[in-house]
Coordinates of C-alpha atoms in Angstrom, one line a residue:
M1 CA -51.2 18.3 10.4
D2 CA -51.7 17.9 6.6
L3 CA -48.6 17.6 4.4
S4 CA -48.5 21.3 3.4
A5 CA -48.7 22.4 7.0
I6 CA -45.9 19.9 7.9
L7 CA -43.6 21.2 5.2
K8 CA -44.2 24.8 6.2
E9 CA -43.5 24.0 9.9
L10 CA -40.4 22.2 8.8
S11 CA -39.1 25.1 6.8
D12 CA -39.9 27.6 9.5
R13 CA -38.0 25.5 12.1
A14 CA -35.1 25.0 9.6
S15 CA -34.7 28.8 9.3
R16 CA -33.9 29.0 13.0
Y17 CA -31.0 26.5 12.4
S18 CA -29.8 28.5 9.3
I19 CA -30.3 25.4 7.1
N20 CA -33.4 26.4 5.2
L21 CA -32.4 26.8 1.5
N22 CA -35.8 27.6 0.1
G23 CA -35.5 30.2 -2.6
Q24 CA -31.8 29.7 -2.9
I25 CA -31.6 26.8 -5.4
D26 CA -31.8 26.6 -9.2
L27 CA -32.3 23.1 -10.4
D28 CA -30.7 22.0 -13.6
L29 CA -33.7 20.4 -15.3
R30 CA -31.9 19.9 -18.6
K31 CA -30.3 16.7 -17.2
D32 CA -32.2 13.7 -16.0
P33 CA -32.0 13.1 -12.2
L34 CA -30.5 10.0 -10.8
H35 CA -33.2 7.5 -9.8
G36 CA -33.3 5.5 -6.6
G37 CA -36.0 3.5 -4.8
T38 CA -36.7 6.3 -2.3
A39 CA -35.3 9.5 -3.9
L40 CA -34.4 11.4 -7.0
V41 CA -31.0 13.3 -7.1
Y42 CA -31.0 16.5 -9.2
R43 CA -28.1 18.7 -10.1
G44 CA -28.4 22.3 -9.1
I45 CA -26.7 25.6 -8.4
L46 CA -26.7 27.4 -5.0
R47 CA -27.5 31.0 -5.9
R48 CA -25.5 32.7 -3.1
D49 CA -22.1 31.5 -4.4
G50 CA -22.8 29.6 -7.6
A51 CA -21.7 26.3 -6.1
K52 CA -22.7 23.1 -7.8
I53 CA -25.0 21.1 -5.5
A54 CA -26.8 17.8 -5.3
V55 CA -30.5 18.0 -4.4
K56 CA -31.8 14.7 -3.1
T57 CA -35.6 14.8 -3.3
F58 CA -37.4 12.1 -1.4
R59 CA -40.4 10.3 -2.9
F60 CA -42.5 10.6 0.3
G61 CA -43.2 13.4 2.8
P62 CA -42.3 13.5 6.5
A63 CA -44.5 12.3 9.3
G64 CA -46.5 15.1 10.9
D65 CA -45.7 14.8 14.6
T66 CA -43.6 17.6 16.2
D67 CA -41.1 15.1 17.6
S68 CA -40.3 13.8 14.1
L69 CA -39.8 17.3 12.8
K70 CA -37.5 18.2 15.6
R71 CA -35.4 15.0 15.1
I72 CA -35.0 15.8 11.4
L73 CA -33.9 19.3 12.1
R74 CA -31.5 18.3 14.8
E75 CA -29.9 15.6 12.7
V76 CA -29.6 17.7 9.5
H77 CA -28.3 20.6 11.5
L78 CA -25.6 18.3 13.0
W79 CA -24.7 17.0 9.5
S80 CA -24.5 20.6 8.2
K81 CA -21.8 21.3 10.9
L82 CA -19.6 18.3 10.0
R83 CA -16.4 19.4 8.4
H84 CA -13.9 16.9 7.2
G85 CA -12.0 16.3 4.0
N86 CA -13.5 12.8 3.7
V87 CA -17.1 13.6 4.5
V88 CA -19.5 15.2 1.9
R89 CA -20.6 18.6 3.0
M90 CA -24.3 18.8 4.0
L91 CA -25.6 22.3 3.2
G92 CA -29.2 22.2 4.4
I93 CA -32.8 21.3 3.4
S94 CA -35.5 22.5 1.1
T95 CA -39.2 21.9 0.9
E96 CA -40.0 23.6 -2.4
F97 CA -39.5 20.7 -4.8
G98 CA -42.7 18.7 -4.7
S99 CA -44.6 17.9 -1.6
T100 CA -41.6 16.4 0.2
I101 CA -38.2 17.1 1.7
S102 CA -34.9 17.7 -0.2
I103 CA -31.5 17.3 1.3
V104 CA -28.8 19.6 -0.3
S105 CA -25.1 18.7 -0.4
D106 CA -22.1 19.4 -2.6
W107 CA -22.1 17.9 -6.1
L108 CA -19.0 15.8 -6.9
E109 CA -18.3 15.4 -10.6
M110 CA -16.3 12.1 -10.4
G111 CA -19.3 10.1 -9.1
D112 CA -19.2 7.2 -6.7
A113 CA -16.3 5.0 -5.8
Y114 CA -17.8 1.8 -7.2
T115 CA -18.1 3.4 -10.6
Y116 CA -14.7 5.1 -10.3
V117 CA -12.8 1.8 -9.8
Q118 CA -14.4 0.1 -12.8
N119 CA -11.5 1.8 -14.6
K120 CA -8.7 -0.5 -13.6
E121 CA -6.2 2.4 -13.8
N122 CA -7.9 3.9 -10.7
D123 CA -6.3 2.4 -7.7
P124 CA -8.8 1.9 -4.8
R125 CA -6.2 1.9 -2.0
P126 CA -6.0 5.7 -1.6
L127 CA -9.8 5.9 -1.5
L128 CA -9.9 3.2 1.2
M129 CA -7.5 5.4 3.3
D130 CA -9.9 8.3 2.8
I131 CA -12.9 6.1 3.7
A132 CA -11.2 5.0 6.9
N133 CA -10.3 8.6 7.9
G134 CA -13.9 9.7 7.3
L135 CA -15.3 6.8 9.3
H136 CA -12.8 7.6 12.2
Y137 CA -14.0 11.2 12.1
L138 CA -17.6 10.3 12.4
H139 CA -17.1 7.7 15.1
S140 CA -15.0 10.0 17.3
H141 CA -17.0 13.2 16.8
T142 CA -17.0 15.5 19.8
L143 CA -20.8 15.6 19.8
G144 CA -21.0 11.9 20.1
P145 CA -20.3 9.0 17.8
I146 CA -22.0 9.2 14.4
F147 CA -22.4 5.8 12.6
H148 CA -22.6 5.5 8.9
G149 CA -25.1 2.6 8.7
D150 CA -24.8 1.9 5.0
L151 CA -21.2 2.0 4.0
K152 CA -20.5 0.7 0.4
G153 CA -18.9 2.0 -2.8
L154 CA -22.0 3.7 -4.0
N155 CA -22.1 5.8 -0.8
V156 CA -18.6 7.1 -1.2
L157 CA -18.2 9.9 -3.7
V158 CA -15.0 10.9 -5.4
S159 CA -13.8 14.5 -5.7
I160 CA -12.1 16.1 -8.7
D161 CA -8.8 15.6 -6.9
R162 CA -9.6 11.9 -6.5
R163 CA -10.3 11.9 -2.7
G164 CA -13.0 9.7 -1.3
L165 CA -15.8 11.3 0.7
L166 CA -18.4 9.5 2.8
S167 CA -22.0 10.3 1.9
D168 CA -25.4 9.1 3.1
F169 CA -24.3 8.5 6.7
G170 CA -26.6 8.5 9.7
Y171 CA -29.0 6.1 8.0
S172 CA -31.0 4.5 10.9
A173 CA -31.6 7.6 12.9
L174 CA -33.6 9.1 10.1
T175 CA -35.2 5.8 9.4
R176 CA -36.6 5.8 12.9
S177 CA -38.0 9.3 12.4
T178 CA -39.1 9.9 8.8
F179 CA -36.8 9.2 5.8
S180 CA -33.5 7.7 4.8
M181 CA -30.4 9.5 3.7
T182 CA -29.7 6.7 1.3
V183 CA -31.3 6.4 -2.1
D184 CA -32.6 2.8 -2.1
A185 CA -31.1 0.8 0.8
P186 CA -33.2 -1.6 2.8
R187 CA -33.7 -1.0 6.5
G188 CA -30.4 -1.5 8.3
G189 CA -28.2 -0.9 5.3
S190 CA -27.5 -2.9 2.2
L191 CA -27.5 -6.7 2.7
P192 CA -24.2 -7.8 1.1
W193 CA -22.4 -5.3 3.3
M194 CA -24.4 -5.9 6.4
A195 CA -23.0 -7.5 9.6
P196 CA -24.8 -10.7 10.6
E197 CA -25.9 -9.5 14.0
L198 CA -27.9 -6.8 12.3
L199 CA -30.2 -9.3 10.5
D200 CA -32.4 -9.8 13.5
D201 CA -32.3 -6.5 15.3
Y202 CA -30.8 -3.6 13.5
S203 CA -29.2 -0.8 15.5
Q204 CA -26.3 1.2 14.1
T205 CA -23.0 0.6 15.7
S206 CA -19.3 1.2 15.0
E207 CA -18.8 -2.6 14.8
G208 CA -21.4 -2.8 12.0
D209 CA -19.5 -0.1 10.2
A210 CA -16.3 -2.0 10.6
W211 CA -17.9 -5.1 9.0
A212 CA -19.2 -3.0 6.1
F213 CA -15.7 -1.4 5.7
G214 CA -14.2 -4.9 5.1
M215 CA -16.8 -5.6 2.5
T216 CA -16.2 -2.3 0.9
V217 CA -12.5 -3.1 0.7
L218 CA -13.4 -6.3 -1.1
E219 CA -15.8 -4.5 -3.4
L220 CA -13.4 -1.8 -4.5
F221 CA -10.5 -4.3 -5.0
T222 CA -12.6 -6.7 -7.1
R223 CA -14.9 -4.0 -8.7
L224 CA -17.8 -6.3 -7.8
P225 CA -20.3 -6.3 -4.9
P226 CA -19.7 -8.7 -2.1
F227 CA -21.5 -12.1 -2.6
H228 CA -21.8 -11.1 -6.3
G229 CA -22.5 -14.7 -7.3
K230 CA -25.6 -14.9 -5.1
T231 CA -28.7 -14.2 -7.2
H232 CA -31.2 -14.0 -4.3
E233 CA -30.9 -12.2 -0.9
V234 CA -32.0 -15.4 0.9
N235 CA -28.8 -17.0 -0.3
I236 CA -26.7 -14.2 1.1
I237 CA -28.5 -14.4 4.5
H238 CA -28.0 -18.2 4.5
D239 CA -24.2 -17.7 3.9
L240 CA -24.0 -15.1 6.7
L241 CA -25.8 -17.3 9.2
Q242 CA -23.6 -20.3 8.2
K243 CA -20.5 -18.1 8.5
K244 CA -19.6 -18.6 4.8
L245 CA -17.6 -15.5 4.0
P246 CA -16.4 -14.4 0.6
A247 CA -13.3 -16.2 -0.7
R248 CA -10.1 -14.4 -1.2
P249 CA -10.1 -13.0 -4.8
T250 CA -7.4 -13.9 -7.3
E251 CA -4.4 -11.7 -7.9
E252 CA -5.5 -11.1 -11.4
S253 CA -9.0 -9.9 -10.3
T254 CA -7.5 -7.3 -8.0
C255 CA -4.6 -6.2 -10.3
S256 CA -2.2 -7.8 -7.7
R257 CA -3.3 -5.1 -5.2
M258 CA -4.9 -7.4 -2.6
T259 CA -1.9 -8.3 -0.6
N260 CA -1.9 -10.5 2.5
A261 CA -2.0 -7.4 4.7
W262 CA -5.1 -6.1 3.0
W263 CA -6.8 -9.5 3.1
N264 CA -6.0 -10.0 6.8
M265 CA -7.5 -6.6 7.6
C266 CA -10.7 -7.6 5.7
S267 CA -10.9 -10.8 7.7
S268 CA -10.5 -9.0 11.0
C269 CA -13.4 -6.7 10.1
W270 CA -15.5 -9.8 9.5
N271 CA -15.1 -11.3 12.9
Y272 CA -18.4 -12.8 14.1
E273 CA -17.7 -11.4 17.5
P274 CA -18.5 -7.7 17.0
L275 CA -16.3 -6.5 19.9
L276 CA -13.2 -8.2 18.3
R277 CA -13.5 -6.2 15.1
P278 CA -11.0 -3.3 14.7
T279 CA -12.1 0.2 15.5
A280 CA -12.0 2.9 12.8
A281 CA -8.9 4.4 14.5
T282 CA -7.2 1.0 14.3
I283 CA -8.2 0.6 10.7
V284 CA -6.6 3.9 9.9
E285 CA -3.3 2.9 11.5
I286 CA -3.4 -0.5 9.8
I287 CA -3.8 1.1 6.3
K288 CA -1.1 3.6 7.0
K289 CA 1.3 0.8 7.8
I290 CA 0.2 -1.2 4.7
M291 CA 0.6 1.8 2.4
H292 CA 3.9 2.8 4.0
E293 CA 5.4 -0.6 3.4
T294 CA 3.7 -1.9 0.3
P295 CA 5.0 -1.0 -3.2
I296 CA 2.5 1.1 -5.1
Y297 CA 2.4 0.3 -8.9
L298 CA 1.8 3.2 -11.2
S299 CA -0.8 3.3 -13.9
S300 CA 0.0 1.4 -17.1
N301 CA 1.1 4.5 -19.0
V302 CA 4.2 4.5 -16.8
M303 CA 6.1 1.4 -17.8
S304 CA 9.7 0.3 -17.7
S305 CA 11.5 -0.4 -21.0
Q306 CA 10.6 -4.1 -20.6
G307 CA 6.8 -3.2 -20.2
V308 CA 6.8 -4.0 -16.5
P309 CA 5.0 -1.5 -14.2
R310 CA 7.5 0.7 -12.3
E311 CA 7.4 0.3 -8.6
I312 CA 7.6 3.1 -6.0
T313 CA 8.3 2.0 -2.5
T314 CA 6.8 4.3 0.0
S315 CA 9.0 3.4 3.0
P316 CA 11.5 6.2 3.6
S317 CA 13.7 3.8 5.6
S318 CA 14.1 1.4 2.7
S319 CA 17.8 0.9 1.8
T320 CA 16.8 0.1 -1.8
I321 CA 15.5 3.5 -2.6
T322 CA 17.1 5.0 -5.7
P323 CA 15.4 8.3 -6.5
P324 CA 15.1 9.1 -10.2
A325 CA 18.0 11.1 -11.5
L326 CA 16.3 14.5 -12.0
R327 CA 18.8 16.9 -13.7
P328 CA 17.3 20.4 -13.7
S329 CA 19.4 22.8 -15.6
L330 CA 19.5 26.6 -15.3
H331 CA 17.6 27.9 -18.3
R332 CA 17.7 31.7 -17.8
V333 CA 18.4 34.4 -15.2
L334 CA 16.0 37.3 -15.5
R335 CA 17.0 40.7 -14.2
A336 CA 14.9 43.9 -13.9
H337 CA 13.9 44.3 -10.3
T338 CA 15.9 46.6 -8.1
G339 CA 14.9 44.8 -4.9
K340 CA 14.8 41.2 -3.7
V341 CA 12.2 39.0 -5.5
L342 CA 9.8 37.9 -2.8
S343 CA 7.2 35.9 -4.8
V344 CA 7.0 34.1 -8.2
A345 CA 4.2 32.2 -9.9
F346 CA 3.6 30.6 -13.3
S347 CA 0.4 31.3 -15.4
P348 CA -1.9 28.3 -15.9
D349 CA -0.8 28.0 -19.5
D350 CA 2.9 28.2 -18.5
K351 CA 3.5 31.1 -20.9
L352 CA 4.1 33.8 -18.3
V353 CA 5.9 34.2 -14.9
V354 CA 4.9 36.9 -12.5
S355 CA 7.2 38.3 -9.8
G356 CA 6.6 40.6 -6.9
A357 CA 9.6 42.4 -5.3
A358 CA 10.9 44.7 -2.7
D359 CA 11.1 47.5 -5.2
N360 CA 7.3 47.8 -4.8
T361 CA 6.6 46.5 -8.3
I362 CA 5.2 43.5 -10.1
R363 CA 6.7 42.2 -13.4
L364 CA 5.5 39.8 -16.1
W365 CA 8.0 37.6 -18.0
N366 CA 7.9 35.3 -21.0
A367 CA 8.6 31.9 -19.4
Q368 CA 10.4 30.6 -22.5
T369 CA 12.4 33.5 -23.8
G370 CA 12.8 35.3 -20.5
D371 CA 11.8 38.6 -22.1
K372 CA 9.9 41.2 -20.0
V373 CA 6.2 41.5 -20.9
G374 CA 5.2 45.1 -20.7
G375 CA 6.4 47.5 -18.0
P376 CA 6.3 47.1 -14.3
L377 CA 2.9 47.1 -12.6
R378 CA 2.9 49.9 -10.1
G379 CA 0.4 50.7 -7.4
H380 CA 1.7 49.4 -4.2
T381 CA 3.7 51.8 -1.9
N382 CA 5.7 49.1 -0.2
W383 CA 7.2 45.7 -0.8
V384 CA 5.1 43.3 -2.9
R385 CA 5.2 40.2 -0.7
S386 CA 3.0 37.8 -2.6
V387 CA 1.6 37.3 -6.1
A388 CA -0.7 34.7 -7.7
F389 CA -2.5 34.1 -11.1
S390 CA -6.2 33.4 -11.3
P391 CA -7.1 29.9 -12.5
D392 CA -8.0 31.2 -15.9
G393 CA -4.8 33.3 -16.1
K394 CA -6.7 36.6 -16.7
W395 CA -5.9 38.2 -13.4
I396 CA -3.1 38.6 -10.9
V397 CA -3.6 39.2 -7.2
S398 CA -0.9 40.9 -5.1
G399 CA -0.4 41.5 -1.4
S400 CA 1.9 44.1 0.0
Y401 CA 3.6 45.4 3.1
D402 CA 1.5 48.5 2.5
T403 CA -1.4 46.4 4.0
S404 CA -3.3 46.4 0.6
I405 CA -4.4 43.7 -1.8
C406 CA -4.6 44.6 -5.5
L407 CA -6.2 42.9 -8.5
W408 CA -4.6 43.3 -12.0
D409 CA -5.8 42.6 -15.5
V410 CA -3.1 40.5 -17.2
P411 CA -3.6 41.6 -20.9
T412 CA -3.5 45.4 -20.0
G413 CA -1.4 45.4 -16.9
R414 CA -3.9 47.7 -15.3
M415 CA -5.2 47.6 -11.7
V416 CA -8.8 46.5 -11.5
G417 CA -10.7 48.7 -9.1
S418 CA -9.1 50.1 -6.0
P419 CA -6.7 48.4 -3.5
Q420 CA -8.5 46.5 -0.8
I421 CA -7.4 47.3 2.7
E422 CA -8.9 45.2 5.6
H423 CA -5.8 44.0 7.3
D424 CA -4.2 46.1 10.1
A425 CA -0.6 45.1 9.2
K426 CA 1.5 43.8 6.3
V427 CA -0.1 41.4 3.8
L428 CA 2.2 38.4 3.6
S429 CA 0.4 35.9 1.4
V430 CA -2.4 35.8 -1.2
A431 CA -4.0 33.0 -3.2
F432 CA -7.0 32.4 -5.6
S433 CA -9.6 29.8 -4.9
P434 CA -9.6 27.0 -7.5
D435 CA -12.8 28.4 -9.1
G436 CA -11.3 31.9 -9.2
K437 CA -14.2 33.5 -7.4
R438 CA -12.4 34.2 -4.1
V439 CA -9.0 35.3 -2.8
V440 CA -7.6 34.5 0.6
S441 CA -5.0 36.7 2.3
S442 CA -2.9 36.4 5.4
S443 CA -1.2 39.1 7.4
A444 CA 1.2 40.1 10.1
D445 CA -2.0 41.1 12.1
N446 CA -2.3 37.3 12.8
T447 CA -5.4 36.8 10.7
L448 CA -6.6 35.5 7.4
C449 CA -9.3 37.1 5.2
L450 CA -11.5 35.9 2.3
W451 CA -12.6 38.2 -0.5
D452 CA -15.2 37.9 -3.2
V453 CA -13.3 38.7 -6.4
R454 CA -16.4 39.8 -8.3
N455 CA -17.3 42.7 -6.0
G456 CA -14.2 43.1 -3.8
V457 CA -16.3 42.5 -0.6
Q458 CA -14.9 40.6 2.3
A459 CA -16.5 37.2 2.6
G460 CA -17.4 36.7 6.2
H461 CA -15.3 37.5 9.3
H462 CA -11.5 37.4 9.6
L463 CA -10.1 33.9 10.4
I464 CA -8.7 34.2 13.8
G465 CA -6.6 31.5 15.5
H466 CA -2.9 32.1 15.0
T467 CA -1.1 34.0 17.7
S468 CA 1.6 35.6 15.5
A469 CA 2.1 36.7 11.9
V470 CA 0.6 34.4 9.2
Q471 CA 3.3 34.0 6.6
S472 CA 1.6 31.7 4.1
V473 CA -1.9 30.6 3.1
T474 CA -3.4 28.6 0.2
F475 CA -6.6 26.8 -0.8
S476 CA -7.0 23.0 -1.0
P477 CA -7.4 21.7 -4.6
D478 CA -11.2 21.3 -4.1
G479 CA -11.6 24.8 -2.6
Q480 CA -13.2 23.5 0.6
R481 CA -10.3 24.2 3.0
L482 CA -7.4 26.5 3.6
V483 CA -4.1 25.8 5.2
S484 CA -1.9 28.5 6.8
G485 CA 1.5 28.7 8.4
S486 CA 2.6 31.2 11.0
H487 CA 5.4 32.6 13.0
D488 CA 3.7 30.9 16.0
K489 CA 5.4 27.7 14.7
T490 CA 2.0 26.1 13.8
I491 CA 0.0 25.1 10.8
C492 CA -3.8 25.6 10.8
L493 CA -6.6 24.2 8.6
W494 CA -9.8 26.2 8.0
D495 CA -13.2 25.7 6.5
A496 CA -13.2 27.9 3.4
H497 CA -17.0 28.5 3.6
T498 CA -17.6 29.0 7.3
N499 CA -14.2 30.6 8.1
L500 CA -13.9 28.3 11.1
Q501 CA -10.7 26.5 12.2
L502 CA -10.8 22.8 11.7
G503 CA -9.3 20.9 14.6
S504 CA -6.3 21.9 16.5
P505 CA -3.2 23.5 15.1
L506 CA -0.6 21.1 13.6
Q507 CA 2.6 21.2 15.7
G508 CA 6.0 19.8 15.0
H509 CA 8.2 22.6 13.8
S510 CA 10.6 24.2 16.3
G511 CA 10.8 27.5 14.3
Q512 CA 8.6 29.9 12.5
V513 CA 6.6 28.4 9.5
F514 CA 7.3 30.4 6.4
S515 CA 5.5 28.5 3.7
V516 CA 2.8 25.9 3.2
A517 CA 1.3 24.1 0.2
F518 CA -1.3 21.4 -0.5
S519 CA -0.4 18.6 -2.8
P520 CA -2.4 18.8 -6.0
D521 CA -4.1 15.4 -5.1
G522 CA -5.2 17.0 -1.9
R523 CA -3.8 14.3 0.3
R524 CA -0.8 16.0 1.8
I525 CA 0.5 19.3 3.1
V526 CA 4.1 20.4 3.0
S527 CA 5.5 23.1 5.3
A528 CA 8.8 24.9 5.4
S529 CA 10.3 26.5 8.5
D530 CA 13.0 28.5 10.1
D531 CA 14.1 25.2 11.7
K532 CA 15.7 24.3 8.4
T533 CA 13.3 21.5 7.7
L534 CA 10.3 20.6 5.5
R535 CA 7.6 18.5 7.0
L536 CA 4.9 16.5 5.3
W537 CA 1.4 16.1 6.9
D538 CA -1.6 14.0 6.2
A539 CA -4.1 16.6 5.0
N540 CA -7.1 14.7 6.4
T541 CA -5.8 13.5 9.8
G542 CA -3.2 16.2 10.5
I543 CA -0.6 13.6 11.4
Q544 CA 3.0 14.4 10.6
M545 CA 4.2 11.9 8.0
S546 CA 7.9 12.8 7.8
S547 CA 10.6 15.5 8.2
L548 CA 12.8 16.4 5.3
T549 CA 16.3 17.6 6.2
G550 CA 19.1 18.9 4.0
H551 CA 19.0 22.7 4.0
T552 CA 21.6 24.5 6.2
A553 CA 19.4 27.6 6.9
S554 CA 15.8 28.7 7.0
V555 CA 13.5 27.2 4.4
V556 CA 11.3 30.0 3.2
S557 CA 9.3 28.7 0.2
V558 CA 8.0 25.3 -0.9
A559 CA 5.8 23.9 -3.7
F560 CA 4.6 20.6 -5.1
S561 CA 4.9 19.5 -8.7
P562 CA 1.6 19.2 -10.5
D563 CA 1.5 15.4 -10.2
S564 CA 2.2 15.6 -6.4
R565 CA 5.4 13.5 -7.0
W566 CA 8.0 16.1 -6.3
I567 CA 8.6 19.0 -3.9
V568 CA 10.8 22.0 -4.5
S569 CA 12.1 24.2 -1.7
G570 CA 14.0 27.4 -1.5
S571 CA 16.2 28.5 1.4
V572 CA 18.3 31.4 2.6
D573 CA 21.2 29.1 2.3
A574 CA 21.1 30.2 -1.4
S575 CA 19.9 26.9 -2.7
V576 CA 16.9 25.2 -4.3
C577 CA 16.4 21.6 -3.4
L578 CA 14.2 18.9 -5.0
W579 CA 12.6 16.1 -3.0
D580 CA 10.9 12.8 -3.9
A581 CA 7.5 13.2 -2.1
R582 CA 7.0 9.5 -2.0
T583 CA 10.3 8.5 -0.5
N584 CA 11.1 11.8 1.3
V585 CA 14.6 11.6 -0.2
Q586 CA 16.5 14.7 -1.6
V587 CA 17.0 14.3 -5.3
G588 CA 20.4 15.2 -6.6
S589 CA 22.5 18.1 -5.3
P590 CA 21.1 21.5 -4.3
L591 CA 20.6 23.9 -7.3
K592 CA 22.8 27.0 -7.0
G593 CA 22.0 29.9 -9.3
R594 CA 24.6 32.4 -8.1
A595 CA 21.9 34.9 -7.5
G596 CA 21.9 35.0 -3.7
L597 CA 19.5 33.9 -1.0
V598 CA 16.3 32.2 -2.4
R599 CA 13.1 33.9 -1.4
S600 CA 10.5 32.1 -3.5
V601 CA 10.0 28.9 -5.6
A602 CA 7.3 27.7 -7.9
F603 CA 6.7 24.7 -10.3
S604 CA 5.1 25.4 -13.7
F605 CA 1.7 23.7 -14.3
S606 CA 3.3 21.3 -16.8
G607 CA 6.0 20.4 -14.3
K608 CA 8.7 21.1 -16.8
Q609 CA 10.0 24.3 -15.2
I610 CA 10.9 25.7 -11.8
A611 CA 11.2 29.4 -11.0
S612 CA 13.1 30.9 -8.1
G613 CA 13.2 34.4 -6.9
T614 CA 16.3 35.7 -5.2
E615 CA 17.8 38.2 -2.9
N616 CA 19.6 40.2 -5.6
G617 CA 16.5 40.9 -7.6
S618 CA 16.9 38.1 -10.1
L619 CA 14.6 35.3 -11.2
C620 CA 16.1 31.9 -12.1
L621 CA 14.3 29.6 -14.5
W622 CA 15.2 26.0 -14.4
D623 CA 14.3 23.3 -17.0
V624 CA 13.3 20.0 -15.4
N625 CA 13.7 16.7 -17.3
P626 CA 10.2 16.2 -18.6
Q627 CA 10.7 12.4 -19.1
V628 CA 11.0 11.9 -15.4
L629 CA 8.1 14.1 -14.4

C-alpha cells in the first residue's frame, strides 16, 4: 500500500476502536511546536469538550503491512483505556496532520519534571512518589504488565496541582512495529538511564524500569542527567560495563534532600543482577516509609525567625510533634434561615458565602460584614441539601431533596434555565468541575450524574457502583477524577470523562460516609463518617493513610485548607475541629459556636476563614490566624 492508503486504512480501523480523532482537533499554530528527533508536539484543542491537548506528530509514516497497523491500533487502544492519576491520559490518534500519524493526549501546562525541578523550591520527592505509583500501575495492569522503556525526567509531566504523570510509555513495542512514543530516544530508551543488560539485546522489562527509576531519582535530586560529566556516549557505555556507577551527590547539590534512605534505594535499583532489583510495588512501599519518617523542609519563603527552614515531621507517632497553635476566633453568627443550614461555600474571591437550608431557600452573605446580599433564592420545593460556586464565581449550583438541580446567576440571584431532574431520589451533593464546564451530582438513588453546564444536558450515563445513597461527591483538582462517599460505607473513585469506576471501592469506615474531599494538591482524600472518624487516603493508590479520632458523634462534613495543610471537620456533636493534615493531630480544642449541631463546614479560598452551618439555621464565620496558614 502507498502512504495515503495506509493512513486511510489506519483511520478506518481506528474508528472501530473509538480512538479516531480526525476532524475533532484544532491545532494552535500561533505557538511553535516542541521539536524532537522523531516528532513535533503541537498544542491543540479537542472540539468536543474544549480540552487542551498535546498532538505528537511523527516525522515519518507507518509501515504498510496489515500486522503493523493492527499492532498500532491494539497498543494505542490499550493506552487510551489506561486510567490512573499518575499516567498521562491517551485520547486517540489522528492522520490528518501531514502524511503521518499523530498521537493525542492531555496537555499539561507545568511541563516536564526535569524542567520543573530546575527551580530548587520545587521538591522532587512527591513527584518520585507519583512516578513510582504510576510505574506500579503499569507493571501490575490487569491486561498484562506494561513497561515504560524510557523512564526519565523529560518523560514525566507535571500537572497544575503538581502531580507527576508518566508519559511516553510502551516504547519498544511500538519500535518493533512502526514508531516510537518518545520524541527522540535511541532504541531501548535513553542511554544514561539504561540498564547495562539492555546494551546488547534490548527487551523491555520491569527490571529495566527499576534501574531507570533509580537514575531518575538521581536526576531529579541533582537537577542534572545521570553521568552528566561524560561528554560522549561511549564513555557512559564504558562506565556501565566496568560497573562504575554515579557517585553519591553532595548534600548541597540536592538541597540536603538525598538522605541515606534515598541513596540506598537508588543503589538497590542499580543492582547488576536484574532479579535482585526492587519491584515497582516494593519501591512504592520504600518511598512511603521514607516520606513517613523523613522531615520535609518547606520552601524558603517559610522560615523560622532565625532564617532556618521550618521542619514538618510526617510521622504521626512522633512524640516530638507540636502542632502550630491555630487560634480561630468566632467572627460572626449569621441568622436568617428558618431551617437547618445543610451546606455552605465561599466564593472564589472570598467576598461571599452561600448557604442552602431546610427552609427550601438559598442565601448569599457578605463574608466580611455578615450582611445578607439580596433576598433568598427560591425555586426548590424541598430542602436545599448542597450548594457550590462556579470557579469564576458567577454561578451557583444547588441540589435539593426535590430531586432537582438548579443553576443560579450570582449578580441577579435569578435561576438560569429550568431545574434539571434526572435523579430518581433526593439530590445530596453537587460540585462544579475545576474548569466550570460541568457539574456532578449524587443522589439517594445510589448514582452520580455529570452535566454540561452550557446546555444543561447530561454528560454520558449515570455512574453506577454504590449500593446505597451517595452522600458526597467532588472533582479532583485537575478535573480528571471524581470521589464519592456513600451510606454503603465505601468511597469510590471515578473517571470524570468515561464515567467508569476506577478500581475497587475504598473500605475502612465502619459507618456511613457522609463527606469526602480531595486535597488541593490532589494527593490525598479525606472522608468523614458516622463512625465518628475522619480517614485520610492516598488519592493514587487508594491506601488508607491514617484515621483521625476526636469527635464524639457522627462527622458529617469535612474540607481541606487551600494549601492542603489543614483539615476542618463538622460533627453532630456540635463542634468544629481542626487537624494538621501532615501529622494527623487535632489542633487546639474543638470550636463551639453555641448554634447547635454542625451540618456543613468550608474553608475560604485564602484560608483565612472557616464557615459552619448549623442545626438552628445559623452560619458561624470563624477567623483563622493567617500567619500560621
